[in-house]
Coordinates of C-alpha atoms in Angstrom, one line a residue:
Chain A
M1 CA 156.3 104.4 62.3
T2 CA 154.1 105.6 65.1
Q3 CA 150.1 104.5 65.5
Y4 CA 148.8 107.9 66.7
A5 CA 144.8 107.2 67.5
S6 CA 145.1 111.7 66.6
A7 CA 146.4 109.9 63.0
S8 CA 143.0 112.0 61.1
V9 CA 142.9 115.2 63.5
R10 CA 146.7 115.6 63.0
E11 CA 146.6 114.9 59.2
T12 CA 144.0 118.0 58.7
I13 CA 146.8 120.5 60.6
L14 CA 149.8 119.0 59.3
Q15 CA 148.1 119.2 56.2
I16 CA 146.6 123.5 56.5
L17 CA 149.6 124.4 57.7
A18 CA 151.1 122.9 54.3
E19 CA 148.6 125.1 52.6
R20 CA 149.5 127.9 54.1
K21 CA 153.9 127.8 53.4
L22 CA 154.2 127.5 57.5
G23 CA 155.8 124.1 57.5
P24 CA 155.9 121.4 59.9
A25 CA 154.8 122.0 63.7
G26 CA 156.9 120.5 66.7
E27 CA 155.0 118.2 68.7
H28 CA 155.2 120.5 71.4
D29 CA 154.4 123.9 69.6
P30 CA 152.2 125.7 70.0
L31 CA 150.4 126.5 67.2
F32 CA 146.9 128.7 68.2
S33 CA 147.7 130.7 71.1
S34 CA 151.5 131.6 69.0
G35 CA 149.4 132.9 66.8
L36 CA 150.9 130.0 63.6
L37 CA 147.3 129.0 63.2
D38 CA 144.1 131.2 63.3
S39 CA 140.6 131.0 64.5
L40 CA 139.2 129.1 61.3
A41 CA 142.1 126.1 61.9
A42 CA 140.7 126.1 65.3
T43 CA 137.6 125.7 64.2
E44 CA 137.9 122.7 61.7
V45 CA 140.1 121.1 64.3
L46 CA 137.2 121.3 66.2
I47 CA 134.5 119.6 63.9
Q48 CA 137.1 117.2 64.1
L49 CA 137.2 116.6 67.0
E50 CA 133.4 116.7 67.3
S51 CA 132.5 115.0 64.4
E52 CA 135.2 112.1 64.2
Y53 CA 136.8 111.9 67.4
G54 CA 132.9 112.1 69.6
V55 CA 134.6 115.0 71.6
D56 CA 131.6 116.9 72.9
L57 CA 132.5 120.0 72.4
S58 CA 129.7 121.9 75.3
D59 CA 131.0 119.8 77.8
E60 CA 131.9 121.9 81.0
D61 CA 135.4 119.9 81.7
F62 CA 136.3 120.3 78.2
D63 CA 139.6 121.7 78.3
I64 CA 140.3 123.7 74.6
S65 CA 143.6 124.4 75.8
R66 CA 144.8 121.2 74.5
I67 CA 144.1 121.4 71.1
D68 CA 147.5 123.7 70.8
T69 CA 149.9 121.5 70.5
L70 CA 150.4 117.7 68.7
H71 CA 151.4 116.5 71.4
S72 CA 148.1 117.3 74.5
L73 CA 145.7 116.8 71.0
E74 CA 147.3 113.5 70.8
E75 CA 147.6 113.0 75.5
M76 CA 143.1 114.1 74.8
I77 CA 141.8 111.7 72.1
E78 CA 144.3 108.9 74.3
A79 CA 141.9 109.6 77.2
Q80 CA 138.9 109.6 74.9
P81 CA 136.4 106.2 75.1
G82 CA 134.6 105.1 71.5
P83 CA 135.5 105.3 68.3
R84 CA 138.9 106.5 66.8
P85 CA 139.6 106.6 62.6
G86 CA 142.3 107.3 60.5
Chain B
M1 CA 144.2 167.5 90.4
A2 CA 141.1 168.0 89.3
D3 CA 142.2 169.4 86.0
D4 CA 144.7 166.2 85.5
Y5 CA 143.3 163.8 82.7
N6 CA 146.7 161.1 82.5
I7 CA 144.6 158.5 81.5
A8 CA 146.4 156.1 84.3
S9 CA 145.3 158.2 87.3
G10 CA 142.9 154.8 88.2
F11 CA 144.7 152.8 87.2
V12 CA 147.4 154.4 90.0
S13 CA 146.0 155.2 92.9
S14 CA 143.9 151.5 93.0
A15 CA 147.5 150.4 92.5
L16 CA 148.8 152.1 96.0
R17 CA 145.1 150.9 97.5
F18 CA 144.6 147.0 96.7
P19 CA 149.1 146.4 95.5
E20 CA 148.5 143.0 96.1
H21 CA 144.4 142.0 94.0
L22 CA 144.7 140.2 91.3
F23 CA 144.7 142.9 87.6
L24 CA 145.3 140.5 84.9
A25 CA 144.8 137.3 84.2
D26 CA 146.0 136.0 80.8
S27 CA 146.1 131.9 80.0
L28 CA 149.6 131.4 82.2
N29 CA 150.3 133.9 84.5
S30 CA 148.8 136.4 87.0
F31 CA 149.7 139.6 87.6
S32 CA 148.9 142.2 91.3
Y33 CA 148.3 145.5 90.3
G34 CA 151.4 146.0 92.9
Q35 CA 153.0 143.8 89.9
M36 CA 151.6 145.6 87.0
Y37 CA 152.3 149.3 88.6
S38 CA 156.5 148.3 89.1
Q39 CA 156.1 147.2 85.8
A40 CA 154.6 149.8 84.1
A41 CA 156.8 151.9 86.1
Q42 CA 160.4 150.7 85.1
L43 CA 158.5 150.9 81.6
A44 CA 157.4 154.6 81.6
G45 CA 160.6 155.9 82.7
H46 CA 162.6 153.9 79.9
L47 CA 160.5 156.0 77.6
S48 CA 160.5 158.9 79.2
A49 CA 164.6 158.8 79.0
S50 CA 164.7 161.7 76.9
G51 CA 161.9 163.9 77.6
R52 CA 158.3 162.9 77.6
P53 CA 157.2 160.6 74.5
K54 CA 154.2 161.9 72.7
R55 CA 152.7 158.6 70.4
V56 CA 153.4 155.0 72.1
G57 CA 152.4 152.3 69.3
I58 CA 151.6 148.7 70.8
L59 CA 152.4 145.8 68.9
G60 CA 150.6 143.0 71.3
T61 CA 147.6 142.4 72.1
R62 CA 146.7 139.9 75.3
S63 CA 149.8 139.6 77.2
V64 CA 151.1 140.8 80.3
E65 CA 153.2 142.9 77.7
A66 CA 150.8 144.6 75.6
Y67 CA 149.3 146.0 78.5
A68 CA 152.0 147.7 80.8
G69 CA 152.7 148.9 76.8
V70 CA 149.1 151.1 77.2
L71 CA 149.9 151.6 80.9
A72 CA 152.7 152.7 80.7
A73 CA 152.2 155.4 78.3
A74 CA 149.5 156.6 79.4
I75 CA 151.6 157.2 82.5
A76 CA 154.2 158.7 80.3
G77 CA 152.3 161.1 79.7
A78 CA 151.6 158.8 75.5
A79 CA 148.9 158.6 73.4
Y80 CA 148.8 154.7 73.0
V81 CA 148.6 153.6 68.8
P82 CA 147.5 149.5 69.8
L83 CA 148.7 148.1 66.5
N84 CA 147.2 144.2 64.8
L85 CA 149.2 141.4 64.5
K86 CA 145.9 140.4 61.8
W87 CA 148.0 143.1 60.2
P88 CA 149.9 142.2 57.5
P89 CA 153.9 142.8 57.7
Q90 CA 153.7 145.7 54.7
R91 CA 150.4 147.0 55.8
I92 CA 152.5 147.6 59.5
A93 CA 155.5 148.9 58.0
E94 CA 153.4 151.3 56.3
L95 CA 151.1 152.4 59.0
L96 CA 154.2 152.7 60.8
G97 CA 156.1 155.2 58.4
V98 CA 153.2 157.5 59.1
L99 CA 152.8 157.1 62.6
D100 CA 154.8 159.7 63.9
L101 CA 156.0 156.5 67.3
D102 CA 158.5 157.1 69.3
A103 CA 159.0 154.3 71.0
L104 CA 157.2 150.7 69.9
I105 CA 156.2 147.9 72.5
V106 CA 156.1 144.2 70.8
D107 CA 154.8 140.9 72.6
A108 CA 156.4 138.0 72.4
N109 CA 153.7 137.0 69.2
G110 CA 154.1 141.0 68.1
A111 CA 157.5 140.4 67.4
S112 CA 156.9 137.2 64.8
L113 CA 156.0 141.1 62.5
L114 CA 159.3 142.9 63.0
T115 CA 160.8 141.3 59.9
E116 CA 163.1 144.0 58.3
A117 CA 161.4 146.2 56.2
V118 CA 159.1 146.9 59.3
L119 CA 162.2 147.2 61.8
A120 CA 163.6 150.2 59.2
S121 CA 159.9 151.8 59.9
A122 CA 159.0 151.4 63.4
P123 CA 160.4 154.1 65.5
A124 CA 163.9 154.5 67.9
I125 CA 162.6 153.2 70.7
I126 CA 161.7 149.2 71.0
V127 CA 161.1 147.9 73.9
V128 CA 160.7 143.5 73.6
A129 CA 158.8 140.8 75.5
D130 CA 162.0 138.5 77.6
K131 CA 160.4 135.4 75.1
A132 CA 161.1 137.0 71.9
A133 CA 163.3 135.8 69.5
P134 CA 167.0 137.8 68.7
L135 CA 166.0 141.1 65.9
S136 CA 168.9 143.2 64.9
P137 CA 168.0 146.5 65.3
V138 CA 168.8 149.2 62.0
P139 CA 171.1 151.3 63.0
G140 CA 170.2 154.2 65.3
Q141 CA 167.6 151.8 66.9
T142 CA 167.6 149.9 70.6
I143 CA 165.8 146.9 71.2
T144 CA 165.9 146.0 74.8
R145 CA 164.2 143.6 76.5
F146 CA 161.8 143.7 79.7
G147 CA 164.0 142.0 82.0
E148 CA 166.6 144.0 80.8
M149 CA 165.4 147.7 81.8
D150 CA 167.0 150.0 84.4
A151 CA 166.0 153.0 83.3
Q152 CA 164.3 154.9 87.3
P153 CA 161.5 154.0 87.0
L154 CA 157.9 156.9 86.9
A155 CA 155.8 156.6 89.2
Q156 CA 153.7 159.4 89.0
P157 CA 151.9 159.9 85.9
V158 CA 152.8 163.1 84.1
P159 CA 150.0 165.6 84.5
V160 CA 147.8 165.3 81.1
G161 CA 145.7 168.2 79.6
P162 CA 142.0 167.6 78.6
D163 CA 143.1 168.2 74.7
D164 CA 146.5 165.7 74.7
L165 CA 145.2 162.4 73.3
A166 CA 144.9 159.7 75.1
Y167 CA 144.6 157.0 71.8
I168 CA 144.9 155.9 68.1
I169 CA 142.4 153.6 67.3
F170 CA 142.7 152.2 63.3
T171 CA 139.3 151.3 61.5
S172 CA 138.3 150.2 57.9
G173 CA 138.9 153.4 55.7
T174 CA 137.6 153.8 52.0
T175 CA 141.0 154.4 50.1
G176 CA 142.5 151.5 50.9
T177 CA 144.3 152.8 54.0
P178 CA 142.0 152.2 57.3
K179 CA 141.4 155.7 60.0
G180 CA 143.0 156.6 62.3
V181 CA 140.6 157.5 65.3
M182 CA 141.9 160.3 67.3
I183 CA 140.7 160.3 71.2
S184 CA 141.7 162.9 73.1
A185 CA 141.7 162.6 77.1
G186 CA 138.8 164.7 78.0
S187 CA 136.5 162.3 75.4
L188 CA 138.1 159.8 77.4
A189 CA 137.5 161.1 80.7
S190 CA 133.8 162.0 80.4
Y191 CA 132.9 158.3 78.7
V192 CA 134.7 156.8 82.8
E193 CA 132.2 159.1 84.3
E194 CA 128.9 158.9 82.1
S195 CA 130.4 154.7 82.3
R196 CA 130.4 155.0 85.8
P197 CA 127.0 154.6 87.5
W198 CA 125.5 152.1 84.8
T199 CA 128.7 149.4 85.3
Q200 CA 129.5 149.9 89.3
L201 CA 132.5 147.7 89.6
T202 CA 133.7 146.8 92.4
P203 CA 137.0 145.1 93.3
D204 CA 135.7 142.1 93.9
D205 CA 134.5 141.8 90.0
R206 CA 136.0 140.0 87.8
L207 CA 135.3 141.2 83.7
A208 CA 136.7 139.1 80.9
E209 CA 138.5 140.8 78.0
T210 CA 136.8 139.0 74.6
C211 CA 138.2 142.2 72.2
D212 CA 142.0 142.7 71.3
L213 CA 143.2 145.8 72.2
T214 CA 143.1 147.1 68.8
F215 CA 138.9 147.4 69.1
D216 CA 138.0 149.6 71.5
L217 CA 136.0 147.5 73.3
S218 CA 138.6 146.7 75.1
V219 CA 139.2 150.5 76.2
H220 CA 135.8 149.8 78.7
N221 CA 136.8 146.8 80.3
L222 CA 140.5 148.6 81.0
F223 CA 139.9 152.0 81.8
L224 CA 136.9 150.9 84.4
A225 CA 138.2 148.2 85.7
A226 CA 141.5 149.4 86.9
E227 CA 139.9 152.7 88.6
A228 CA 137.5 150.4 89.9
G229 CA 140.4 147.6 90.9
A230 CA 138.6 145.4 89.5
S231 CA 140.4 142.7 87.3
L232 CA 140.3 141.6 84.1
H233 CA 140.6 137.7 83.2
I234 CA 142.0 138.0 79.3
L235 CA 140.2 134.9 76.6
T236 CA 143.4 133.8 74.5
P237 CA 142.2 132.9 70.7
L238 CA 142.0 129.1 71.9
D239 CA 139.4 130.1 74.7
M240 CA 137.0 132.6 72.1
L241 CA 136.5 129.6 71.3
A242 CA 135.3 127.9 74.5
P243 CA 134.0 131.2 76.1
A244 CA 131.8 128.7 78.8
R245 CA 134.5 126.7 80.7
F246 CA 136.1 130.0 80.8
L247 CA 133.7 132.4 82.2
R248 CA 132.4 129.3 84.6
A249 CA 136.7 128.8 85.4
R250 CA 136.9 132.8 86.2
D251 CA 133.5 133.3 88.1
I252 CA 133.0 135.9 85.3
T253 CA 130.8 138.4 86.7
V254 CA 131.2 140.9 84.2
W255 CA 130.5 140.1 80.4
M256 CA 131.2 142.3 76.9
S257 CA 131.6 140.6 73.8
V258 CA 130.0 141.7 70.2
P259 CA 126.5 138.9 69.7
T260 CA 128.4 136.7 67.6
L261 CA 130.3 135.0 70.4
A262 CA 127.2 134.4 72.8
A263 CA 125.6 133.4 69.2
T264 CA 128.4 130.6 68.4
M265 CA 127.8 129.3 72.2
R266 CA 124.4 129.8 72.0
K267 CA 124.4 127.3 68.4
A268 CA 127.0 124.9 69.9
G269 CA 124.6 123.8 73.3
A270 CA 126.6 126.4 75.7
L271 CA 124.0 128.6 76.9
K272 CA 122.3 126.2 79.2
P273 CA 119.8 128.0 82.7
G274 CA 121.3 128.9 85.2
I275 CA 125.3 128.0 83.7
F276 CA 126.7 131.2 84.9
P277 CA 125.7 132.2 88.4
H278 CA 127.8 134.8 89.2
L279 CA 127.6 137.3 85.9
R280 CA 125.6 140.0 87.5
L281 CA 126.5 142.5 83.9
S282 CA 126.2 141.1 80.5
I283 CA 126.5 143.7 77.6
F284 CA 127.1 143.3 74.0
C285 CA 128.5 145.7 71.0
G286 CA 129.4 146.1 67.8
E287 CA 126.6 144.2 66.0
P288 CA 121.8 143.7 66.1
L289 CA 121.6 142.1 69.0
P290 CA 118.9 139.9 68.4
A291 CA 116.1 139.8 71.0
S292 CA 116.1 135.8 71.2
L293 CA 120.1 135.6 71.8
A294 CA 119.4 138.3 74.7
K295 CA 117.2 136.7 76.1
A296 CA 118.7 133.1 76.6
W297 CA 121.8 134.3 77.6
A298 CA 120.0 136.2 80.7
D299 CA 118.4 133.1 81.1
A300 CA 122.1 131.7 81.6
T301 CA 122.7 133.8 84.4
V302 CA 120.9 134.0 87.2
G303 CA 119.2 137.1 87.1
G304 CA 122.0 139.0 85.6
R305 CA 121.2 142.4 83.9
V306 CA 121.9 141.9 80.3
E307 CA 122.5 145.5 77.8
N308 CA 122.7 146.9 74.1
I309 CA 125.3 149.1 74.4
Y310 CA 126.1 150.9 71.1
G311 CA 128.5 153.7 69.4
P312 CA 130.9 154.2 66.4
T313 CA 134.4 154.8 67.9
E314 CA 134.5 158.0 66.7
G315 CA 132.2 158.1 69.8
T316 CA 134.4 157.0 72.1
V317 CA 133.7 153.5 72.7
I318 CA 130.0 153.4 73.3
C319 CA 127.6 156.9 73.6
M320 CA 124.3 155.1 74.4
R321 CA 122.7 152.6 75.9
H322 CA 119.0 149.6 76.5
T323 CA 118.7 147.1 78.9
L324 CA 117.0 143.9 77.9
T325 CA 113.6 144.3 79.3
E326 CA 110.5 141.8 79.3
P327 CA 108.5 142.0 77.1
P328 CA 111.9 142.7 75.6
L329 CA 111.7 146.4 73.3
T330 CA 112.4 145.6 69.9
T331 CA 113.1 147.1 66.4
G332 CA 110.0 146.5 64.4
E333 CA 110.1 143.1 62.7
R334 CA 113.8 142.8 62.5
G335 CA 114.4 141.3 66.2
I336 CA 116.7 142.9 67.3
L337 CA 117.5 144.3 70.5
A338 CA 116.2 148.4 70.0
I339 CA 119.7 150.5 70.9
G340 CA 118.3 152.6 74.0
T341 CA 118.9 156.4 74.5
P342 CA 121.9 158.5 74.5
Y343 CA 124.5 158.7 77.3
E344 CA 123.8 162.8 79.9
T345 CA 126.2 164.6 78.2
M346 CA 126.0 163.4 74.5
T347 CA 123.1 164.6 72.0
V348 CA 122.1 161.8 69.1
A349 CA 120.3 162.8 66.0
I350 CA 118.6 161.4 62.8
L351 CA 119.5 163.6 60.0
D352 CA 117.9 163.5 56.3
A353 CA 120.2 163.7 53.5
Q354 CA 120.4 167.2 53.9
Q355 CA 121.9 166.8 57.8
K356 CA 118.3 168.4 58.3
P357 CA 116.8 166.0 61.6
V358 CA 113.5 164.4 59.8
P359 CA 110.4 163.3 62.6
D360 CA 110.5 160.3 65.0
G361 CA 109.8 157.5 63.4
L362 CA 111.1 157.9 60.2
P363 CA 114.7 156.0 59.3
G364 CA 117.9 158.0 59.2
E365 CA 121.3 158.8 59.5
I366 CA 122.4 158.9 63.1
A367 CA 124.1 161.0 64.0
L368 CA 126.4 162.3 67.6
S369 CA 127.1 165.2 69.0
G370 CA 129.3 166.1 72.3
P371 CA 132.0 165.6 74.5
Q372 CA 133.1 161.6 73.5
L373 CA 133.6 163.1 69.8
A374 CA 136.6 161.9 68.5
Q375 CA 139.3 165.7 67.6
G376 CA 139.1 163.1 63.9
Y377 CA 141.6 161.5 61.5
L378 CA 145.5 161.1 61.7
N379 CA 146.0 162.6 58.4
A380 CA 142.1 162.7 57.1
S381 CA 141.4 163.3 53.2
P382 CA 138.8 166.0 53.9
E383 CA 136.3 163.0 52.6
Q384 CA 137.6 160.9 55.9
D385 CA 137.0 164.5 57.7
A386 CA 133.7 165.7 56.0
R387 CA 132.1 162.8 58.9
F388 CA 132.3 165.6 61.5
C389 CA 130.9 168.6 60.8
I390 CA 129.5 172.1 61.5
L391 CA 125.7 172.5 62.2
D392 CA 123.7 174.9 63.7
G393 CA 127.1 176.3 65.0
Q394 CA 127.6 172.1 67.0
R395 CA 129.9 169.7 65.8
W396 CA 128.8 166.3 64.6
Y397 CA 129.4 163.3 63.5
L398 CA 127.7 161.5 61.0
T399 CA 127.7 158.1 61.4
G400 CA 127.0 156.6 58.2
D401 CA 123.8 154.3 60.8
L402 CA 120.7 154.0 59.7
G403 CA 118.0 155.0 62.5
M404 CA 115.1 156.3 63.8
R405 CA 113.6 157.3 66.9
D406 CA 110.3 155.4 68.6
E407 CA 108.0 157.7 70.7
N408 CA 108.8 157.8 73.2
G409 CA 112.8 158.8 72.6
V410 CA 114.2 155.3 72.0
F411 CA 116.8 154.4 69.3
H412 CA 116.9 151.4 66.6
H413 CA 120.0 150.7 64.3
L414 CA 118.7 150.5 61.2
G415 CA 121.9 149.3 58.9
R416 CA 124.4 151.3 57.1
T417 CA 123.8 153.7 55.0
D418 CA 126.9 152.7 52.9
N419 CA 128.4 150.0 52.5
Q420 CA 129.8 149.6 55.4
V421 CA 129.6 146.1 56.6
K422 CA 130.3 144.8 60.5
V423 CA 131.6 140.4 59.8
K424 CA 131.9 138.5 63.2
G425 CA 132.9 142.0 64.6
N426 CA 134.8 143.0 62.8
R427 CA 134.1 146.8 61.0
I428 CA 134.9 146.7 56.5
E429 CA 134.1 148.9 53.9
L430 CA 133.8 147.2 50.6
E431 CA 135.5 149.6 49.0
E432 CA 138.6 149.2 50.6
V433 CA 138.3 145.7 50.3
E434 CA 137.9 146.0 46.2
A435 CA 140.3 148.0 46.6
H436 CA 142.5 145.5 47.3
L437 CA 141.0 142.9 45.1
R438 CA 141.6 145.2 42.2
R439 CA 145.6 145.8 42.5
A440 CA 145.7 141.6 43.3
C441 CA 143.5 140.6 40.1
D442 CA 145.2 142.8 38.1
S443 CA 141.9 144.5 36.7
D444 CA 139.3 147.2 37.0
G445 CA 136.3 145.2 37.6
V446 CA 136.2 144.3 40.9
A447 CA 133.3 144.2 43.6
V448 CA 133.1 142.4 47.0
V449 CA 130.0 141.8 48.8
A450 CA 128.9 140.4 52.1
W451 CA 127.7 136.8 52.2
P452 CA 126.0 134.7 53.1
L453 CA 123.6 136.5 55.1
L454 CA 122.4 134.8 58.9
D455 CA 119.3 136.2 60.1
G456 CA 120.4 139.1 57.4
V457 CA 124.2 139.7 59.6
P458 CA 127.2 139.6 56.5
Q459 CA 129.3 136.6 57.9
G460 CA 131.7 136.4 55.2
L461 CA 133.1 138.8 52.0
V462 CA 133.1 136.4 48.4
G463 CA 134.6 138.3 45.8
F464 CA 134.2 139.2 42.0
C465 CA 136.5 139.9 39.1
T466 CA 137.4 139.6 36.1
S467 CA 140.9 138.7 36.2
A468 CA 143.4 136.8 33.7
L469 CA 145.1 135.7 37.2
T470 CA 143.9 132.2 38.9
P471 CA 141.7 132.3 42.2
E472 CA 144.7 130.9 44.0
Q473 CA 147.0 133.5 42.7
I474 CA 144.1 136.8 43.2
T475 CA 143.8 135.4 47.0
D476 CA 147.7 135.2 47.5
A477 CA 148.3 138.6 46.4
L478 CA 145.0 139.8 49.2
L479 CA 147.0 137.7 51.7
T480 CA 150.3 139.9 51.6
T481 CA 148.3 143.7 51.8
L482 CA 145.2 142.6 53.7
P483 CA 144.1 140.8 57.6
R484 CA 142.9 137.3 56.7
Y485 CA 139.5 138.8 58.1
M486 CA 139.2 141.0 55.0
V487 CA 140.1 138.4 52.2
P488 CA 137.1 137.8 50.5
E489 CA 136.6 134.2 49.8
P490 CA 135.8 132.5 47.8
V491 CA 136.6 135.2 45.3
H492 CA 135.1 134.2 41.7
V493 CA 136.9 134.8 38.2
V494 CA 134.3 135.6 36.0
A495 CA 133.8 136.6 32.3
T496 CA 131.8 139.7 33.0
L497 CA 130.4 141.9 35.9
P498 CA 126.0 142.8 35.9
V499 CA 125.7 146.4 36.1
N500 CA 123.0 148.3 37.0
I501 CA 120.6 151.0 34.8
N502 CA 124.0 154.0 35.9
G503 CA 126.3 151.6 34.7
K504 CA 127.5 151.3 38.1
V505 CA 128.3 147.1 39.0
D506 CA 125.7 145.7 40.6
R507 CA 126.5 144.3 44.2
R508 CA 122.7 143.4 44.5
A509 CA 122.5 140.8 41.2
L510 CA 125.4 139.0 42.6
I511 CA 124.0 138.2 46.1
D512 CA 120.9 137.6 44.6
R513 CA 123.3 135.4 41.7
L514 CA 124.7 133.5 45.1
V515 CA 121.5 133.0 46.8
H516 CA 120.3 131.1 43.6
E517 CA 124.0 128.6 43.5
Q518 CA 123.5 127.8 47.7
A519 CA 119.2 126.5 46.7
A520 CA 120.7 124.2 43.5
P521 CA 121.2 121.5 43.8
A522 CA 124.7 121.4 42.0
T523 CA 126.4 123.3 45.7
A524 CA 125.0 120.9 47.7
R525 CA 128.5 119.1 48.6
N526 CA 129.9 122.2 49.1
L527 CA 127.1 122.9 51.5
E528 CA 128.4 119.6 53.0
H529 CA 132.0 121.6 54.2
T530 CA 130.3 123.7 56.3
S531 CA 127.8 121.7 58.2
E532 CA 126.6 123.0 61.3
G533 CA 125.9 121.5 64.7
K534 CA 126.4 118.3 66.6
P535 CA 125.8 114.4 64.5

């Protein structure tokens, strides 16, 4: 089993996909820009990034396009200092 | 040329003047005026292969294909009809069945909605983005990729008269079907003429596009930017969640959005003083604009102007405007900005229930008259048509908005006269959602209320019904016929619905129930899940 730095937010995304009967997503599949998931789902992801991973969403350098794939999320969280739940 | 109302003329003359200048940038690509012109001319040629098309559907938004579709339809002399990607395929198929389109332009996201049923109701000519997955046309239909078109380009916009249709944009409707508002080329020309002096766009302006093509604020940005040679910068749905960074990264000079978007940014701490040094003009529309939010936004710019604008789709985008002043001119105790004064060409009246003008200072229904009035609704029922009426020999549109004119002649917005609400910029008629809920729960006992309210502004919908089904089954059924933003969440299955003295469902009592539930400690756990702000 791969240990993901983004394990808990990844689980959230896969759970939302399952709830909406959308099936699993590949590492590089665009989740939001493709219209697969909506802004409500994105908000859930953002709240989790902020509360669990300490990502500062109001930071001018925060690049929101990086939450668009599981791969870029993992990259972003790996580069993030601080606690890693999950 | 003065008699030609082709709505693409401004774009084409800019493309000839500034072919190298940036026209459109989305998240991945940039397109110059020249590139967009050749794409649109090619597509216009394809659409005109068997004569001038009348109506062209756009199943797409926030993409180069969608914008090329709008401009191509315009060059070819057709009305464009944007279709909302948030609508379920069933609703799109129904609309296609009545729209009588000559062609349909589809971007990559739109292509995923081309189910068999949608294709069966779609017109004979379909053009799809190169990236779309393979599609099977029905007999008599041709599906062409953007990259495959080989028709002779149509470079010169065809002559259009003032009464020819420019576009049809859909709004919410009471019967469970959206209403198609038909705007003529003459109305749009009048709108652009009146909007030019106060926006004063130049080729150096960089406009942020926060709206889908199905929202008519996009009409303002597209046609004013195109005639000025300015550039449009399209926010992706993700950019919409963190717009401050987008604004800074693109050096945006002109911003337009619903106030909710600004409120989200303010809550996230993004509206720091002076953070938007390039922003010279900020325009808010579609919802009440709290004065404190307008001021916080103005402070985030460096000497930028803030405008609150008002108008229904039926009056061509907007027809009233108010510039933020110091101190702000607010509407009574509501803390929201005035909606200002009408465009010079438009007449605005405040009418009582008998359609007689009320004196200044008293509330009544806002009514509009003038060259920006829509031709009417597509395939309208008599009830819908009654919103357009003749009073004293003049044609008026009754907005359904409550308003008041103060002693200085400035207008104020006081809410909706009926149960039409705005939730996050989407206009929703509660009766429409109830009509769908009634079908979904297989019961007559239904009610939908706008809830919760934040500063009196609805943030969502809550449904109530008497039904043998579970809330989950009902929600699933609703999602097949309504876009997600119109589906109440949650849907409560109840034993009985409260009724008022006339025996009608009492929405007020339902809202009171929600107020009590929110205050009760038993629901504290639920509130945790909607926590706001930073940990």
